[in-house]
Amino acid sequence: MRGYWAGFFIAAVALAGCRADSRFVVFTSDILAVAAGGAAAPVSALYRVEISSMSDCEEKKPVIMEIVAKYFEVTSAALCDGGDEKSWLEYSAKTELVALGAPLPGAAPLGLAAATAGAGVELYLVFDAARFAALGREVEALELGTSVELGGLTLEIMHDGEMPLALAAPSAWLNNAPAVVPALTLKRRDTAALRLSDVGVAALQAEGKALAFSLTAAP
């Protein structure tokens, strides 16, 4: 079975309001299949959450992960990395790429969804505010000076099909460069990294979904 690495994050952090960056790695064949009505595709998620110090990370890791396990199917031991000035809590979890409108698996508050659109397909980030708020209340009840915050979201797009595809997206960072209307052609085995703008992240929280990008057959 092919390994899937995707990313979204729940930030249970030692400094209130601290952001965490996460990365979704998605395969174009899965996006096309799910959008066409196929079964949900398995996705593994790697989380990287900033915490104030290595000692705080090690001390608070067990209680934070007990909460995380209620909302995600955790698939690896949590690890602390970094130093005294900055450290990260890292762990993996399992989720799915679903059809737009279908529920996210388990109690997950954030995930990916695909849908057809005209002659192509669209990939969305989807957000369940009620689940996210419930997770936040559990973390805040620990009285660890922690908060739960949605931060930067990056998609690493892997083209594993034969046919060239045209990618288009709302304003975002594409391959580390700001783009008002990002667009490129993906050939077999090409990859592209797209990071949502702050506006995209805010829209996701306000509306429950945000378009990440669309794919059509390249001319």
JSON list of N, CA and C in Angstrom, two decimals, residues 27-73:
[
{"chain": "A", "resi": 27, "resn": "PHE", "atom": "N", "xyz": [-2.27, 13.10, -3.29]},
{"chain": "A", "resi": 27, "resn": "PHE", "atom": "CA", "xyz": [-2.01, 12.53, -4.61]},
{"chain": "A", "resi": 27, "resn": "PHE", "atom": "C", "xyz": [-3.17, 12.86, -5.55]},
{"chain": "A", "resi": 28, "resn": "THR", "atom": "N", "xyz": [-2.81, 13.29, -6.77]},
{"chain": "A", "resi": 28, "resn": "THR", "atom": "CA", "xyz": [-3.85, 13.69, -7.71]},
{"chain": "A", "resi": 28, "resn": "THR", "atom": "C", "xyz": [-4.79, 12.53, -8.05]},
{"chain": "A", "resi": 29, "resn": "SER", "atom": "N", "xyz": [-4.28, 11.30, -8.10]},
{"chain": "A", "resi": 29, "resn": "SER", "atom": "CA", "xyz": [-5.15, 10.16, -8.42]},
{"chain": "A", "resi": 29, "resn": "SER", "atom": "C", "xyz": [-6.24, 9.99, -7.37]},
{"chain": "A", "resi": 30, "resn": "ASP", "atom": "N", "xyz": [-5.92, 10.22, -6.11]},
{"chain": "A", "resi": 30, "resn": "ASP", "atom": "CA", "xyz": [-6.92, 10.12, -5.05]},
{"chain": "A", "resi": 30, "resn": "ASP", "atom": "C", "xyz": [-7.96, 11.23, -5.17]},
{"chain": "A", "resi": 31, "resn": "ILE", "atom": "N", "xyz": [-7.51, 12.44, -5.46]},
{"chain": "A", "resi": 31, "resn": "ILE", "atom": "CA", "xyz": [-8.45, 13.56, -5.60]},
{"chain": "A", "resi": 31, "resn": "ILE", "atom": "C", "xyz": [-9.44, 13.28, -6.73]},
{"chain": "A", "resi": 32, "resn": "LEU", "atom": "N", "xyz": [-8.95, 12.82, -7.87]},
{"chain": "A", "resi": 32, "resn": "LEU", "atom": "CA", "xyz": [-9.80, 12.54, -9.02]},
{"chain": "A", "resi": 32, "resn": "LEU", "atom": "C", "xyz": [-10.78, 11.40, -8.70]},
{"chain": "A", "resi": 33, "resn": "ALA", "atom": "N", "xyz": [-10.30, 10.36, -8.04]},
{"chain": "A", "resi": 33, "resn": "ALA", "atom": "CA", "xyz": [-11.15, 9.20, -7.75]},
{"chain": "A", "resi": 33, "resn": "ALA", "atom": "C", "xyz": [-12.25, 9.54, -6.75]},
{"chain": "A", "resi": 34, "resn": "VAL", "atom": "N", "xyz": [-11.91, 10.23, -5.68]},
{"chain": "A", "resi": 34, "resn": "VAL", "atom": "CA", "xyz": [-12.90, 10.58, -4.67]},
{"chain": "A", "resi": 34, "resn": "VAL", "atom": "C", "xyz": [-13.92, 11.56, -5.24]},
{"chain": "A", "resi": 35, "resn": "ALA", "atom": "N", "xyz": [-13.48, 12.53, -6.02]},
{"chain": "A", "resi": 35, "resn": "ALA", "atom": "CA", "xyz": [-14.40, 13.49, -6.62]},
{"chain": "A", "resi": 35, "resn": "ALA", "atom": "C", "xyz": [-15.38, 12.81, -7.57]},
{"chain": "A", "resi": 36, "resn": "ALA", "atom": "N", "xyz": [-14.94, 11.73, -8.22]},
{"chain": "A", "resi": 36, "resn": "ALA", "atom": "CA", "xyz": [-15.79, 11.00, -9.17]},
{"chain": "A", "resi": 36, "resn": "ALA", "atom": "C", "xyz": [-16.75, 10.03, -8.49]},
{"chain": "A", "resi": 37, "resn": "GLY", "atom": "N", "xyz": [-16.73, 9.98, -7.17]},
{"chain": "A", "resi": 37, "resn": "GLY", "atom": "CA", "xyz": [-17.65, 9.11, -6.45]},
{"chain": "A", "resi": 37, "resn": "GLY", "atom": "C", "xyz": [-17.01, 7.88, -5.86]},
{"chain": "A", "resi": 38, "resn": "GLY", "atom": "N", "xyz": [-15.70, 7.78, -5.92]},
{"chain": "A", "resi": 38, "resn": "GLY", "atom": "CA", "xyz": [-15.02, 6.64, -5.35]},
{"chain": "A", "resi": 38, "resn": "GLY", "atom": "C", "xyz": [-15.00, 6.68, -3.83]},
{"chain": "A", "resi": 39, "resn": "ALA", "atom": "N", "xyz": [-14.50, 5.60, -3.25]},
{"chain": "A", "resi": 39, "resn": "ALA", "atom": "CA", "xyz": [-14.42, 5.52, -1.79]},
{"chain": "A", "resi": 39, "resn": "ALA", "atom": "C", "xyz": [-13.43, 6.54, -1.24]},
{"chain": "A", "resi": 40, "resn": "ALA", "atom": "N", "xyz": [-13.66, 6.92, 0.01]},
{"chain": "A", "resi": 40, "resn": "ALA", "atom": "CA", "xyz": [-12.72, 7.83, 0.67]},
{"chain": "A", "resi": 40, "resn": "ALA", "atom": "C", "xyz": [-11.32, 7.25, 0.64]},
{"chain": "A", "resi": 41, "resn": "ALA", "atom": "N", "xyz": [-10.32, 8.11, 0.47]},
{"chain": "A", "resi": 41, "resn": "ALA", "atom": "CA", "xyz": [-8.93, 7.66, 0.37]},
{"chain": "A", "resi": 41, "resn": "ALA", "atom": "C", "xyz": [-8.23, 7.85, 1.71]},
{"chain": "A", "resi": 42, "resn": "PRO", "atom": "N", "xyz": [-7.44, 6.87, 2.15]},
{"chain": "A", "resi": 42, "resn": "PRO", "atom": "CA", "xyz": [-6.73, 7.01, 3.43]},
{"chain": "A", "resi": 42, "resn": "PRO", "atom": "C", "xyz": [-5.65, 8.07, 3.34]},
{"chain": "A", "resi": 43, "resn": "VAL", "atom": "N", "xyz": [-5.50, 8.80, 4.41]},
{"chain": "A", "resi": 43, "resn": "VAL", "atom": "CA", "xyz": [-4.49, 9.87, 4.49]},
{"chain": "A", "resi": 43, "resn": "VAL", "atom": "C", "xyz": [-3.85, 9.81, 5.86]},
{"chain": "A", "resi": 44, "resn": "SER", "atom": "N", "xyz": [-2.53, 9.79, 5.90]},
{"chain": "A", "resi": 44, "resn": "SER", "atom": "CA", "xyz": [-1.81, 9.91, 7.16]},
{"chain": "A", "resi": 44, "resn": "SER", "atom": "C", "xyz": [-1.42, 11.36, 7.38]},
{"chain": "A", "resi": 45, "resn": "ALA", "atom": "N", "xyz": [-1.48, 11.80, 8.59]},
{"chain": "A", "resi": 45, "resn": "ALA", "atom": "CA", "xyz": [-1.23, 13.21, 8.91]},
{"chain": "A", "resi": 45, "resn": "ALA", "atom": "C", "xyz": [-0.03, 13.34, 9.83]},
{"chain": "A", "resi": 46, "resn": "LEU", "atom": "N", "xyz": [0.85, 14.24, 9.48]},
{"chain": "A", "resi": 46, "resn": "LEU", "atom": "CA", "xyz": [2.00, 14.55, 10.34]},
{"chain": "A", "resi": 46, "resn": "LEU", "atom": "C", "xyz": [1.76, 15.93, 10.95]},
{"chain": "A", "resi": 47, "resn": "TYR", "atom": "N", "xyz": [1.78, 16.01, 12.25]},
{"chain": "A", "resi": 47, "resn": "TYR", "atom": "CA", "xyz": [1.51, 17.24, 12.98]},
{"chain": "A", "resi": 47, "resn": "TYR", "atom": "C", "xyz": [2.82, 17.77, 13.58]},
{"chain": "A", "resi": 48, "resn": "ARG", "atom": "N", "xyz": [3.04, 19.07, 13.45]},
{"chain": "A", "resi": 48, "resn": "ARG", "atom": "CA", "xyz": [4.22, 19.71, 14.03]},
{"chain": "A", "resi": 48, "resn": "ARG", "atom": "C", "xyz": [3.74, 20.95, 14.76]},
{"chain": "A", "resi": 49, "resn": "VAL", "atom": "N", "xyz": [3.74, 20.89, 16.09]},
{"chain": "A", "resi": 49, "resn": "VAL", "atom": "CA", "xyz": [3.13, 21.92, 16.92]},
{"chain": "A", "resi": 49, "resn": "VAL", "atom": "C", "xyz": [4.21, 22.60, 17.75]},
{"chain": "A", "resi": 50, "resn": "GLU", "atom": "N", "xyz": [4.29, 23.91, 17.66]},
{"chain": "A", "resi": 50, "resn": "GLU", "atom": "CA", "xyz": [5.31, 24.66, 18.40]},
{"chain": "A", "resi": 50, "resn": "GLU", "atom": "C", "xyz": [4.94, 24.74, 19.88]},
{"chain": "A", "resi": 51, "resn": "ILE", "atom": "N", "xyz": [5.93, 24.51, 20.73]},
{"chain": "A", "resi": 51, "resn": "ILE", "atom": "CA", "xyz": [5.77, 24.61, 22.19]},
{"chain": "A", "resi": 51, "resn": "ILE", "atom": "C", "xyz": [6.94, 25.42, 22.73]},
{"chain": "A", "resi": 52, "resn": "SER", "atom": "N", "xyz": [6.72, 26.09, 23.85]},
{"chain": "A", "resi": 52, "resn": "SER", "atom": "CA", "xyz": [7.67, 27.11, 24.31]},
{"chain": "A", "resi": 52, "resn": "SER", "atom": "C", "xyz": [9.07, 26.57, 24.58]},
{"chain": "A", "resi": 53, "resn": "SER", "atom": "N", "xyz": [9.20, 25.37, 25.11]},
{"chain": "A", "resi": 53, "resn": "SER", "atom": "CA", "xyz": [10.53, 24.85, 25.43]},
{"chain": "A", "resi": 53, "resn": "SER", "atom": "C", "xyz": [10.50, 23.33, 25.41]},
{"chain": "A", "resi": 54, "resn": "MET", "atom": "N", "xyz": [11.65, 22.71, 25.37]},
{"chain": "A", "resi": 54, "resn": "MET", "atom": "CA", "xyz": [11.75, 21.26, 25.38]},
{"chain": "A", "resi": 54, "resn": "MET", "atom": "C", "xyz": [11.20, 20.69, 26.68]},
{"chain": "A", "resi": 55, "resn": "SER", "atom": "N", "xyz": [11.47, 21.34, 27.80]},
{"chain": "A", "resi": 55, "resn": "SER", "atom": "CA", "xyz": [10.98, 20.84, 29.09]},
{"chain": "A", "resi": 55, "resn": "SER", "atom": "C", "xyz": [9.46, 20.89, 29.15]},
{"chain": "A", "resi": 56, "resn": "ASP", "atom": "N", "xyz": [8.86, 21.98, 28.64]},
{"chain": "A", "resi": 56, "resn": "ASP", "atom": "CA", "xyz": [7.40, 22.07, 28.61]},
{"chain": "A", "resi": 56, "resn": "ASP", "atom": "C", "xyz": [6.82, 20.99, 27.72]},
{"chain": "A", "resi": 57, "resn": "CYS", "atom": "N", "xyz": [7.47, 20.73, 26.58]},
{"chain": "A", "resi": 57, "resn": "CYS", "atom": "CA", "xyz": [6.99, 19.71, 25.65]},
{"chain": "A", "resi": 57, "resn": "CYS", "atom": "C", "xyz": [6.98, 18.35, 26.32]},
{"chain": "A", "resi": 58, "resn": "GLU", "atom": "N", "xyz": [8.07, 17.98, 26.96]},
{"chain": "A", "resi": 58, "resn": "GLU", "atom": "CA", "xyz": [8.15, 16.67, 27.59]},
{"chain": "A", "resi": 58, "resn": "GLU", "atom": "C", "xyz": [7.16, 16.54, 28.74]},
{"chain": "A", "resi": 59, "resn": "GLU", "atom": "N", "xyz": [6.99, 17.62, 29.51]},
{"chain": "A", "resi": 59, "resn": "GLU", "atom": "CA", "xyz": [6.12, 17.58, 30.67]},
{"chain": "A", "resi": 59, "resn": "GLU", "atom": "C", "xyz": [4.64, 17.47, 30.27]},
{"chain": "A", "resi": 60, "resn": "LYS", "atom": "N", "xyz": [4.25, 18.21, 29.22]},
{"chain": "A", "resi": 60, "resn": "LYS", "atom": "CA", "xyz": [2.84, 18.31, 28.89]},
{"chain": "A", "resi": 60, "resn": "LYS", "atom": "C", "xyz": [2.40, 17.35, 27.78]},
{"chain": "A", "resi": 61, "resn": "LYS", "atom": "N", "xyz": [3.37, 16.68, 27.19]},
{"chain": "A", "resi": 61, "resn": "LYS", "atom": "CA", "xyz": [3.05, 15.76, 26.08]},
{"chain": "A", "resi": 61, "resn": "LYS", "atom": "C", "xyz": [2.01, 14.70, 26.46]},
{"chain": "A", "resi": 62, "resn": "PRO", "atom": "N", "xyz": [2.12, 14.00, 27.59]},
{"chain": "A", "resi": 62, "resn": "PRO", "atom": "CA", "xyz": [1.15, 12.94, 27.86]},
{"chain": "A", "resi": 62, "resn": "PRO", "atom": "C", "xyz": [-0.29, 13.42, 27.96]},
{"chain": "A", "resi": 63, "resn": "VAL", "atom": "N", "xyz": [-0.53, 14.52, 28.66]},
{"chain": "A", "resi": 63, "resn": "VAL", "atom": "CA", "xyz": [-1.90, 14.99, 28.83]},
{"chain": "A", "resi": 63, "resn": "VAL", "atom": "C", "xyz": [-2.46, 15.56, 27.53]},
{"chain": "A", "resi": 64, "resn": "ILE", "atom": "N", "xyz": [-1.61, 16.23, 26.76]},
{"chain": "A", "resi": 64, "resn": "ILE", "atom": "CA", "xyz": [-2.06, 16.76, 25.47]},
{"chain": "A", "resi": 64, "resn": "ILE", "atom": "C", "xyz": [-2.44, 15.61, 24.55]},
{"chain": "A", "resi": 65, "resn": "MET", "atom": "N", "xyz": [-1.63, 14.56, 24.50]},
{"chain": "A", "resi": 65, "resn": "MET", "atom": "CA", "xyz": [-1.89, 13.46, 23.59]},
{"chain": "A", "resi": 65, "resn": "MET", "atom": "C", "xyz": [-3.12, 12.64, 24.02]},
{"chain": "A", "resi": 66, "resn": "GLU", "atom": "N", "xyz": [-3.43, 12.61, 25.30]},
{"chain": "A", "resi": 66, "resn": "GLU", "atom": "CA", "xyz": [-4.66, 11.95, 25.74]},
{"chain": "A", "resi": 66, "resn": "GLU", "atom": "C", "xyz": [-5.89, 12.63, 25.11]},
{"chain": "A", "resi": 67, "resn": "ILE", "atom": "N", "xyz": [-5.84, 13.94, 25.03]},
{"chain": "A", "resi": 67, "resn": "ILE", "atom": "CA", "xyz": [-6.94, 14.69, 24.42]},
{"chain": "A", "resi": 67, "resn": "ILE", "atom": "C", "xyz": [-6.95, 14.48, 22.91]},
{"chain": "A", "resi": 68, "resn": "VAL", "atom": "N", "xyz": [-5.78, 14.60, 22.29]},
{"chain": "A", "resi": 68, "resn": "VAL", "atom": "CA", "xyz": [-5.69, 14.44, 20.83]},
{"chain": "A", "resi": 68, "resn": "VAL", "atom": "C", "xyz": [-6.26, 13.09, 20.41]},
{"chain": "A", "resi": 69, "resn": "ALA", "atom": "N", "xyz": [-6.00, 12.04, 21.19]},
{"chain": "A", "resi": 69, "resn": "ALA", "atom": "CA", "xyz": [-6.45, 10.69, 20.83]},
{"chain": "A", "resi": 69, "resn": "ALA", "atom": "C", "xyz": [-7.97, 10.56, 20.81]},
{"chain": "A", "resi": 70, "resn": "LYS", "atom": "N", "xyz": [-8.69, 11.47, 21.45]},
{"chain": "A", "resi": 70, "resn": "LYS", "atom": "CA", "xyz": [-10.15, 11.45, 21.40]},
{"chain": "A", "resi": 70, "resn": "LYS", "atom": "C", "xyz": [-10.68, 11.94, 20.06]},
{"chain": "A", "resi": 71, "resn": "TYR", "atom": "N", "xyz": [-9.86, 12.70, 19.34]},
{"chain": "A", "resi": 71, "resn": "TYR", "atom": "CA", "xyz": [-10.32, 13.33, 18.11]},
{"chain": "A", "resi": 71, "resn": "TYR", "atom": "C", "xyz": [-9.65, 12.76, 16.85]},
{"chain": "A", "resi": 72, "resn": "PHE", "atom": "N", "xyz": [-8.53, 12.08, 17.02]},
{"chain": "A", "resi": 72, "resn": "PHE", "atom": "CA", "xyz": [-7.80, 11.52, 15.90]},
{"chain": "A", "resi": 72, "resn": "PHE", "atom": "C", "xyz": [-7.33, 10.11, 16.21]},
{"chain": "A", "resi": 73, "resn": "GLU", "atom": "N", "xyz": [-7.18, 9.32, 15.18]},
{"chain": "A", "resi": 73, "resn": "GLU", "atom": "CA", "xyz": [-6.60, 7.99, 15.31]},
{"chain": "A", "resi": 73, "resn": "GLU", "atom": "C", "xyz": [-5.08, 8.13, 15.24]}
]
